[in-house]
Short mmCIF file of N, CA and C in Angstrom, two decimals:
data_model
loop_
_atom_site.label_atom_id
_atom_site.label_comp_id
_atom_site.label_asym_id
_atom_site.label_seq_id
_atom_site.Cartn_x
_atom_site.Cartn_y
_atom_site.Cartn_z
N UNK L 211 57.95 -137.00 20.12
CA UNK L 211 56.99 -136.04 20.63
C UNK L 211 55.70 -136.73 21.02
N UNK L 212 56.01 -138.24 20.31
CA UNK L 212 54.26 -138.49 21.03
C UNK L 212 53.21 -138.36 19.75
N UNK L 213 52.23 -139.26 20.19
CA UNK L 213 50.78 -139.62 19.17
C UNK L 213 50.31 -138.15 19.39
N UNK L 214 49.77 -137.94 18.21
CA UNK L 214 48.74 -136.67 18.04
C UNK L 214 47.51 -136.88 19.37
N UNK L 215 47.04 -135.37 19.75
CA UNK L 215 46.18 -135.96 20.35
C UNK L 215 44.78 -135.43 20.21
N UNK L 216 43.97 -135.68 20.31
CA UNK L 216 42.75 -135.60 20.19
C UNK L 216 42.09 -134.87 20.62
N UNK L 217 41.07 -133.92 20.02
CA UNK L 217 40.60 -133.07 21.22
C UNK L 217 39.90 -133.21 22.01
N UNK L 218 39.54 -134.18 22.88
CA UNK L 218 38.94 -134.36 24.27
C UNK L 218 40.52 -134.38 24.58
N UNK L 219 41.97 -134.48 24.39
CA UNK L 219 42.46 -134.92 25.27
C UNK L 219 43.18 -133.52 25.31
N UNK L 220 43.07 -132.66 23.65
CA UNK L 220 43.64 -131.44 23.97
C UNK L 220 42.92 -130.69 25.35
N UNK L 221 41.78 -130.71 24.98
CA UNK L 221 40.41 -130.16 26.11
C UNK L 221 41.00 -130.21 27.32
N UNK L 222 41.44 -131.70 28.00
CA UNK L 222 41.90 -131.94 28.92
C UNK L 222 42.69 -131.75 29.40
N UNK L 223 43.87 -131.53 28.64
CA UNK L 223 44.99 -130.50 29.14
C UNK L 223 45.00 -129.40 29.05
N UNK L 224 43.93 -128.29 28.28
CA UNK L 224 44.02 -127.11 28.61
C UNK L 224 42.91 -125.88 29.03
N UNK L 225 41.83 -127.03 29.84
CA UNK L 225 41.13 -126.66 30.39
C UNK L 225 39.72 -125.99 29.29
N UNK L 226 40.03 -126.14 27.99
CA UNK L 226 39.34 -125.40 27.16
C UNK L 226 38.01 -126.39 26.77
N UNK L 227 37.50 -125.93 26.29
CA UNK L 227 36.39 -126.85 26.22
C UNK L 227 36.26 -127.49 24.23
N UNK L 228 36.47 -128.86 23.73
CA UNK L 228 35.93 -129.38 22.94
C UNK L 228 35.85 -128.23 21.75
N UNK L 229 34.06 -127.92 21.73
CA UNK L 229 33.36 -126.86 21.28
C UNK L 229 34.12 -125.43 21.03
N UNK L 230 34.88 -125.22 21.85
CA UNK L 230 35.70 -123.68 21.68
C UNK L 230 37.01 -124.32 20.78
N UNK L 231 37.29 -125.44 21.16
CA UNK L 231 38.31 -125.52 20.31
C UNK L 231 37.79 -125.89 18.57
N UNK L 232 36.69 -126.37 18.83
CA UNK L 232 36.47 -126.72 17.15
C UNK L 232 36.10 -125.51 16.84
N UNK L 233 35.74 -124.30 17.38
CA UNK L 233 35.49 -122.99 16.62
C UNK L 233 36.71 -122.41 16.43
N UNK L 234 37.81 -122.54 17.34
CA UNK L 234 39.37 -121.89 17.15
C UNK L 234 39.66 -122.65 15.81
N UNK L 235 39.27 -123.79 15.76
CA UNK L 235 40.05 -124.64 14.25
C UNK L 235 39.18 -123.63 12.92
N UNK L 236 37.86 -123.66 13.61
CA UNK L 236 37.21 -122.94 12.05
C UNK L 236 37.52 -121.61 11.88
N UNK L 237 37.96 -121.04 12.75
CA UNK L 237 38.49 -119.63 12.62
C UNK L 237 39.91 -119.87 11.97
N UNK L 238 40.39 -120.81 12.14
CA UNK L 238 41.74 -120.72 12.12
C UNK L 238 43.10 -120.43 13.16
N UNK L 239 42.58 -120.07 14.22
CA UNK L 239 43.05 -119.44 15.37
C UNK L 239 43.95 -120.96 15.84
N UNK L 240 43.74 -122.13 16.36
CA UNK L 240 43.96 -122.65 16.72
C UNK L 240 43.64 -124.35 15.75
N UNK L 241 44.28 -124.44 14.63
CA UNK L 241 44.05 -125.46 13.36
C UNK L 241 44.37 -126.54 13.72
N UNK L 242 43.73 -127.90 13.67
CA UNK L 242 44.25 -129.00 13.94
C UNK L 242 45.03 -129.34 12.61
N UNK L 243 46.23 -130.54 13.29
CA UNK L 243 47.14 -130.71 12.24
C UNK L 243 46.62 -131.98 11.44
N UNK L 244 46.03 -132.70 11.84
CA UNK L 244 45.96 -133.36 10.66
C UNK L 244 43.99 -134.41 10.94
N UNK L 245 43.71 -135.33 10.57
CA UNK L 245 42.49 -135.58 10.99
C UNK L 245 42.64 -137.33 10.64
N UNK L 246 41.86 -138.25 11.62
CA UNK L 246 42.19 -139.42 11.80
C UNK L 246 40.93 -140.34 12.18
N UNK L 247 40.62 -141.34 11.23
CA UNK L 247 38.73 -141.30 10.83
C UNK L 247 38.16 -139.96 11.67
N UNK L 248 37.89 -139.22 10.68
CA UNK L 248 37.04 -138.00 10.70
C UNK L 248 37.25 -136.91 12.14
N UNK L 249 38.17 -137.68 13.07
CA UNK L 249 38.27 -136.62 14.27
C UNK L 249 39.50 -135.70 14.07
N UNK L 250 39.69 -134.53 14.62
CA UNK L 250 40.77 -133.72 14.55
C UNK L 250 41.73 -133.94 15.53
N UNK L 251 43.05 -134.08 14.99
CA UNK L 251 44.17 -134.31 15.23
C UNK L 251 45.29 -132.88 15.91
N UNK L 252 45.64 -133.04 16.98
CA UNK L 252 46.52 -131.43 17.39
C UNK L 252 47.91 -132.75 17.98
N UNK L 253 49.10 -131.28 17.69
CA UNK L 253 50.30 -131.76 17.70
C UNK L 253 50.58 -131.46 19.29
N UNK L 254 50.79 -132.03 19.85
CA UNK L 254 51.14 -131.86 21.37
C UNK L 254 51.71 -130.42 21.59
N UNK L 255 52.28 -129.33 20.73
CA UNK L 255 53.02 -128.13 20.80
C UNK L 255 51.85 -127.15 20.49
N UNK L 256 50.68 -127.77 19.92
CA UNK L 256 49.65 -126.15 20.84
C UNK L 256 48.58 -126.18 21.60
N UNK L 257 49.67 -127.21 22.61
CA UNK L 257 48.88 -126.83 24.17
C UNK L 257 49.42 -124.78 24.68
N UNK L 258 50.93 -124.86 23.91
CA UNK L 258 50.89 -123.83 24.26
C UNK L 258 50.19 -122.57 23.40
N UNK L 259 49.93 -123.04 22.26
CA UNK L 259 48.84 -122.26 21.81
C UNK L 259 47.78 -121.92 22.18
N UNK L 260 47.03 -122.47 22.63
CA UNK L 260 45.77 -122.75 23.22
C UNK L 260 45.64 -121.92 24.31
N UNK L 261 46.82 -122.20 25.72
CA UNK L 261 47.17 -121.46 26.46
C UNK L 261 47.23 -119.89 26.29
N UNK L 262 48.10 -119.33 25.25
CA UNK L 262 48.14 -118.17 24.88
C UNK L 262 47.31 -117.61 24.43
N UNK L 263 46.29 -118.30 23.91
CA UNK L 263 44.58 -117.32 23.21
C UNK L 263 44.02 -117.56 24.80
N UNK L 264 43.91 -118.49 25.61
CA UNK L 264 43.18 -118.06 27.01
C UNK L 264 43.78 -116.94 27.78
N UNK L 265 45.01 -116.62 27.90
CA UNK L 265 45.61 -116.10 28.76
C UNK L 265 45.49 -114.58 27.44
N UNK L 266 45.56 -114.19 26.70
CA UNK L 266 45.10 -113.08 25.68
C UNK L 266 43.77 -112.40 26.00
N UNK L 267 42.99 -113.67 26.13
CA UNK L 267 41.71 -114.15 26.35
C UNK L 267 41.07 -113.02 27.70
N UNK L 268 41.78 -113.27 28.41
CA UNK L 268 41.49 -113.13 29.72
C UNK L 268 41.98 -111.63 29.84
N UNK L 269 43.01 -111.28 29.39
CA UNK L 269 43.41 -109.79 29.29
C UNK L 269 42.44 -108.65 28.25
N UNK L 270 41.62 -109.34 27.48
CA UNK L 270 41.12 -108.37 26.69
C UNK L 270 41.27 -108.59 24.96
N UNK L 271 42.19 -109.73 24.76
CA UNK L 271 42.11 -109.13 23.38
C UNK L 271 40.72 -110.15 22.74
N UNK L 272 40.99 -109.52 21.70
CA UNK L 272 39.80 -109.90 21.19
C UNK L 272 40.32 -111.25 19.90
N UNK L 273 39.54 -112.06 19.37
CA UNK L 273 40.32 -113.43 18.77
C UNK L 273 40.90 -113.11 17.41
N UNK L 274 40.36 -112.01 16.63
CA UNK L 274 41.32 -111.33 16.09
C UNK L 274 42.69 -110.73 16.16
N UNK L 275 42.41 -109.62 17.08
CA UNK L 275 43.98 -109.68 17.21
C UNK L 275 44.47 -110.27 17.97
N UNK L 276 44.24 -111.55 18.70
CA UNK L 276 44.90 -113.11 19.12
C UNK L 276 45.60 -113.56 17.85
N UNK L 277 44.59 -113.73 16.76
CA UNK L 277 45.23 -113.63 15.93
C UNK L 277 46.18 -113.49 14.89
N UNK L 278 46.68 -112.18 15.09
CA UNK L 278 46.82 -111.03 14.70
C UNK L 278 48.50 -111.43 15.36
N UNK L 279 48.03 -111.34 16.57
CA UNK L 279 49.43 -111.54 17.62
C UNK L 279 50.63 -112.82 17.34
N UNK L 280 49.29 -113.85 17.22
CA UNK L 280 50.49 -115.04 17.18
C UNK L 280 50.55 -115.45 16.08
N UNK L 281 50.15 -114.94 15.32
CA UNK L 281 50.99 -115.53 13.76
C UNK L 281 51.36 -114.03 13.13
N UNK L 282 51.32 -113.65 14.35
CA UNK L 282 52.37 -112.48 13.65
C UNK L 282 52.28 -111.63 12.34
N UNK L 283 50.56 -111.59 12.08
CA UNK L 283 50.49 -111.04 10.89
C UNK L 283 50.81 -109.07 11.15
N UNK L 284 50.24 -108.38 10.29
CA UNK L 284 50.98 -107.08 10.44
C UNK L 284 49.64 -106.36 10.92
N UNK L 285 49.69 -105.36 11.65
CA UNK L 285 50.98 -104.82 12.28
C UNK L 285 51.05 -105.41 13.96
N UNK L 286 51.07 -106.53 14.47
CA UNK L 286 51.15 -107.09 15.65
C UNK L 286 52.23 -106.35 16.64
N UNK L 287 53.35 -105.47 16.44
CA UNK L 287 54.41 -104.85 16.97
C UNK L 287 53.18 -103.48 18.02
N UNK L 288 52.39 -102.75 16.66
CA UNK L 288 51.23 -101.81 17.24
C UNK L 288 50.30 -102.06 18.13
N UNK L 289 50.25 -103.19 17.39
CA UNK L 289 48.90 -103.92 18.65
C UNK L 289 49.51 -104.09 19.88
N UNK L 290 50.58 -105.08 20.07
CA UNK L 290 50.75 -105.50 21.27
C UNK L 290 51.44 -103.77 21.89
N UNK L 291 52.07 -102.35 21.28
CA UNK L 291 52.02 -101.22 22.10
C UNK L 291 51.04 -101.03 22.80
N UNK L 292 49.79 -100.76 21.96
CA UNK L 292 48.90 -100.99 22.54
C UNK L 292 47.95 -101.38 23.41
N UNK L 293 48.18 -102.38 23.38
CA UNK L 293 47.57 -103.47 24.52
C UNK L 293 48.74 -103.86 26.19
N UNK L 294 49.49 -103.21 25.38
CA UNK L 294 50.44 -103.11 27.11
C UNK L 294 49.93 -101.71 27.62
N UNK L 295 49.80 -100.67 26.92
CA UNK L 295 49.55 -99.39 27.54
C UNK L 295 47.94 -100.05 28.40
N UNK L 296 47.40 -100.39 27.53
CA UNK L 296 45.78 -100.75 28.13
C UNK L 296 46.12 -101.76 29.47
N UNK L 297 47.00 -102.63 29.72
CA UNK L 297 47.33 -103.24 30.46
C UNK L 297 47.71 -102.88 31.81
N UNK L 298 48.65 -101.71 31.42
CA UNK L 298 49.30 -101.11 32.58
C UNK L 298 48.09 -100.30 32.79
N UNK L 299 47.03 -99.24 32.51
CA UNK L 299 45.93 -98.89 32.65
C UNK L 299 44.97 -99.12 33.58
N UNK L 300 44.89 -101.28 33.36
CA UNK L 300 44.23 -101.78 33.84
C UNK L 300 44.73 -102.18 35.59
N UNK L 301 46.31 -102.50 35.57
CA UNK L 301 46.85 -102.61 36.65
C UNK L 301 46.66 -102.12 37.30
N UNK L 302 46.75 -100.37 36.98
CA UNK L 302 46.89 -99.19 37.66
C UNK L 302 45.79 -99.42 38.60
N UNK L 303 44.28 -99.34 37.89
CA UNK L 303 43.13 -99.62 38.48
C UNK L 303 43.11 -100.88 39.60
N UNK L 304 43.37 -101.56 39.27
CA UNK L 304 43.54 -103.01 40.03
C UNK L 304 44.62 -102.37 41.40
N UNK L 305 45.86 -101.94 41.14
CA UNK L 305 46.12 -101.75 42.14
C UNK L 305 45.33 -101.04 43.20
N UNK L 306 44.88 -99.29 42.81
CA UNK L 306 44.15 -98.94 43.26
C UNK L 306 43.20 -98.88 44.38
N UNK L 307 42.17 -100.60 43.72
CA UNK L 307 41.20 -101.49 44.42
C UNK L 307 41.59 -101.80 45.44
N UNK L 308 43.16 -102.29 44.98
CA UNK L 308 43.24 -103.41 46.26
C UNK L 308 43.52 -102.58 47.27
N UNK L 309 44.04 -101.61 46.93
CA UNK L 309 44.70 -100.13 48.36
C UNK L 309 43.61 -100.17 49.21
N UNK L 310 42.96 -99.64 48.13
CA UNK L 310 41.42 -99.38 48.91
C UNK L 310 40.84 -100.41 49.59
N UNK L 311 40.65 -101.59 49.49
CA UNK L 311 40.16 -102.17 50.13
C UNK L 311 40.76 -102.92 51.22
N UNK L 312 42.14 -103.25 51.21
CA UNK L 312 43.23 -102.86 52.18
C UNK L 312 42.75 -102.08 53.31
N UNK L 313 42.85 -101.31 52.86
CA UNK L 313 42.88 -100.00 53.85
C UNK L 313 41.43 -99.97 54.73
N UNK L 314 39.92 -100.08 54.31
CA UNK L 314 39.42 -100.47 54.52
C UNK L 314 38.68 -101.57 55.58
N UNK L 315 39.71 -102.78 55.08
CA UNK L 315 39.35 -103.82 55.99
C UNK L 315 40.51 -103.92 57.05
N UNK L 316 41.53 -102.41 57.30
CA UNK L 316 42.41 -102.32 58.41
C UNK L 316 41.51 -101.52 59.42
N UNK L 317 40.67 -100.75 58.86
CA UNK L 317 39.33 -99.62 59.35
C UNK L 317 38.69 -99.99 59.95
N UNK L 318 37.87 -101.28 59.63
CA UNK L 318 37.18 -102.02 60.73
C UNK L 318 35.49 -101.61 61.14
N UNK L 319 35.43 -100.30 59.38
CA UNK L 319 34.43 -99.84 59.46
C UNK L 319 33.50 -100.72 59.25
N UNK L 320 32.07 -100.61 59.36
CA UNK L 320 30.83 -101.86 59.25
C UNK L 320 30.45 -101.28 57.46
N UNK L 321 30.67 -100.19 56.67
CA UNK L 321 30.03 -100.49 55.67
C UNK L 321 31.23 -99.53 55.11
N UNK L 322 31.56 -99.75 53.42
CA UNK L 322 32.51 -99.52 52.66
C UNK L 322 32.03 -97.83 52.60
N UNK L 323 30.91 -97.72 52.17
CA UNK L 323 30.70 -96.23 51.91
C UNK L 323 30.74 -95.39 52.79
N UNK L 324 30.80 -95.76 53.69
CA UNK L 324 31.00 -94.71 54.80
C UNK L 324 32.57 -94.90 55.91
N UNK L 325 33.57 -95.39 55.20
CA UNK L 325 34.27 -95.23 55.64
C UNK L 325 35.80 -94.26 55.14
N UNK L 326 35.88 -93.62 56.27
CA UNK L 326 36.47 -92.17 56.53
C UNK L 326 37.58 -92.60 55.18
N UNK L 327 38.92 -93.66 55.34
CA UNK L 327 39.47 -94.41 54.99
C UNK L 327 39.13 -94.31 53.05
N UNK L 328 38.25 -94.91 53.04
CA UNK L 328 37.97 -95.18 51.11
C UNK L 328 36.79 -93.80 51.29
N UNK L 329 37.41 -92.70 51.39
CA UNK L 329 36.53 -91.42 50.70
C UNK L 329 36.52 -91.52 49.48
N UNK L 330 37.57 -91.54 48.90
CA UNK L 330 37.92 -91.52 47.23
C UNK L 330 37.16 -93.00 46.36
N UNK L 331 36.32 -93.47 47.18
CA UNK L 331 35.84 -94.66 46.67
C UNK L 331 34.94 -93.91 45.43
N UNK L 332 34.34 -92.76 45.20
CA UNK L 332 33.75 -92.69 44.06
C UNK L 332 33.97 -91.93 42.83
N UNK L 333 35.70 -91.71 43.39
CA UNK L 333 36.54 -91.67 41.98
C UNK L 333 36.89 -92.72 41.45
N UNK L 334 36.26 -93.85 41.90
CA UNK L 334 36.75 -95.07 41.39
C UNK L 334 35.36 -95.90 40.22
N UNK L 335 36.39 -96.60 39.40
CA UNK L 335 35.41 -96.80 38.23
C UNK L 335 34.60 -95.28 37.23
N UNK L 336 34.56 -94.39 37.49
CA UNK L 336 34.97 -93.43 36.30
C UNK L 336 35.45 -93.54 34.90
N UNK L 337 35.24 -93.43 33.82
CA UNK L 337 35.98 -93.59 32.61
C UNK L 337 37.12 -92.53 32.83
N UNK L 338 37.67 -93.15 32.55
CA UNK L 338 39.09 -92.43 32.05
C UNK L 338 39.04 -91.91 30.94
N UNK L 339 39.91 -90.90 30.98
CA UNK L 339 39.99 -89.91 29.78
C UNK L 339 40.93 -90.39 28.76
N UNK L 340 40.38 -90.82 27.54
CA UNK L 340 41.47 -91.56 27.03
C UNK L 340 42.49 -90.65 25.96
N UNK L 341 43.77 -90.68 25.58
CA UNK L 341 43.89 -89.73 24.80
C UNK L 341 44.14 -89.93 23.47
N UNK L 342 43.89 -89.23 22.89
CA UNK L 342 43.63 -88.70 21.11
C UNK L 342 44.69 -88.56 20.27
N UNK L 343 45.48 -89.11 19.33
CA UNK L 343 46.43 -88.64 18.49
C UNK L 343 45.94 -88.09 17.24
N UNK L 344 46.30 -86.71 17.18
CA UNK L 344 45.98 -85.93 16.07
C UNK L 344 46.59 -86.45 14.53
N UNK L 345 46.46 -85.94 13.62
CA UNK L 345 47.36 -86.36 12.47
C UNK L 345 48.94 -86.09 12.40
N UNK L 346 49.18 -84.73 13.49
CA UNK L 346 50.46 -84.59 13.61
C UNK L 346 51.64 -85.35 14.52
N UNK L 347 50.16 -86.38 15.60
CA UNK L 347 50.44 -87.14 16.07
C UNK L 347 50.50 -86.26 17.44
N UNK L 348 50.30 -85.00 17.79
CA UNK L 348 50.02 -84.42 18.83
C UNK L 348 49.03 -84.89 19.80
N UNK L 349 49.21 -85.43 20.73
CA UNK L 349 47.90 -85.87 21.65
C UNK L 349 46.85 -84.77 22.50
N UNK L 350 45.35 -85.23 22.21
CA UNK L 350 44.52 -84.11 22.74
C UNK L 350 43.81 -85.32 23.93
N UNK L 351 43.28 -84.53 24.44
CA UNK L 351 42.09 -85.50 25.54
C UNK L 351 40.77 -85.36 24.86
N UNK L 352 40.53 -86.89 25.56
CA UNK L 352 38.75 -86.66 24.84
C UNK L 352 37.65 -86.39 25.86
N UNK L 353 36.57 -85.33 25.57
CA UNK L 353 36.08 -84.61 27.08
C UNK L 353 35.11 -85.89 27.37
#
């Protein structure tokens, strides 16, 4: 598998910076395996670790339940329901955008707000109504 490597060289392969990684080690999130005069040591196998808290990272979760997720503590099965519903949520929106702005720059109008095309532009970005599970587990909306 190869010499341990170091973190400037983890850094270097995963775009992360040094500093974020010595806070992932003190969290625990991301632990070096072993230490070699006084520098920290990572096993070439969590580059893909590393990877997976950026790419978590980038979706929303938070370094807890990154956490939470990859070592699989409990209840990670809930969380990640969770965080796919929020996902697809987020898509939804994203798709949305891009319609709109699609559509838009087929329009050829000179300014976004006034074109005939993206009327619905200021149903966009709105909170969403998120919904509520009761104790019976019945879902309500929240006004």
């Amino acid at each position: 598998m190869g010499d341990p490597l170091t973190i400037g060289e983890l850094a270097a392969r995963t775009g992360v910076p040094a500093s974020t990684l010595r806070y992932y080690d003190r969290i625990g999130l991301v632990p070096a395996t072993a230490r070699s005069g006084g520098q920290r040591r990572y096993d070439a196998k969590v580059i893909g670790r590393v990877r997976a808290v950026t790419l978590c990272q980038r979706s929303g979760f938070s370094l807890e339940e990154i956490g939470r997720l990859l070592d699989g503590g409990r209840p990670w099965q809930a969380l990640a329901r969770r965080k796919v519903e929020e996902l697809q949520g987020q898509i939804a929106e994203l798709e949305q955008t891009k319609a709109l702005l699609r559509s838009a720059l087929e329009c050829g109008c000179r300014r976004l707000e006034s074109c005939g095309r993206a009327a619905h532009l200021a149903t966009l970005g709105r909170p969403r109504q998120a919904s509520l599970r009761t104790p019976s587990g019945a879902a309500t909306k929240r006004a």
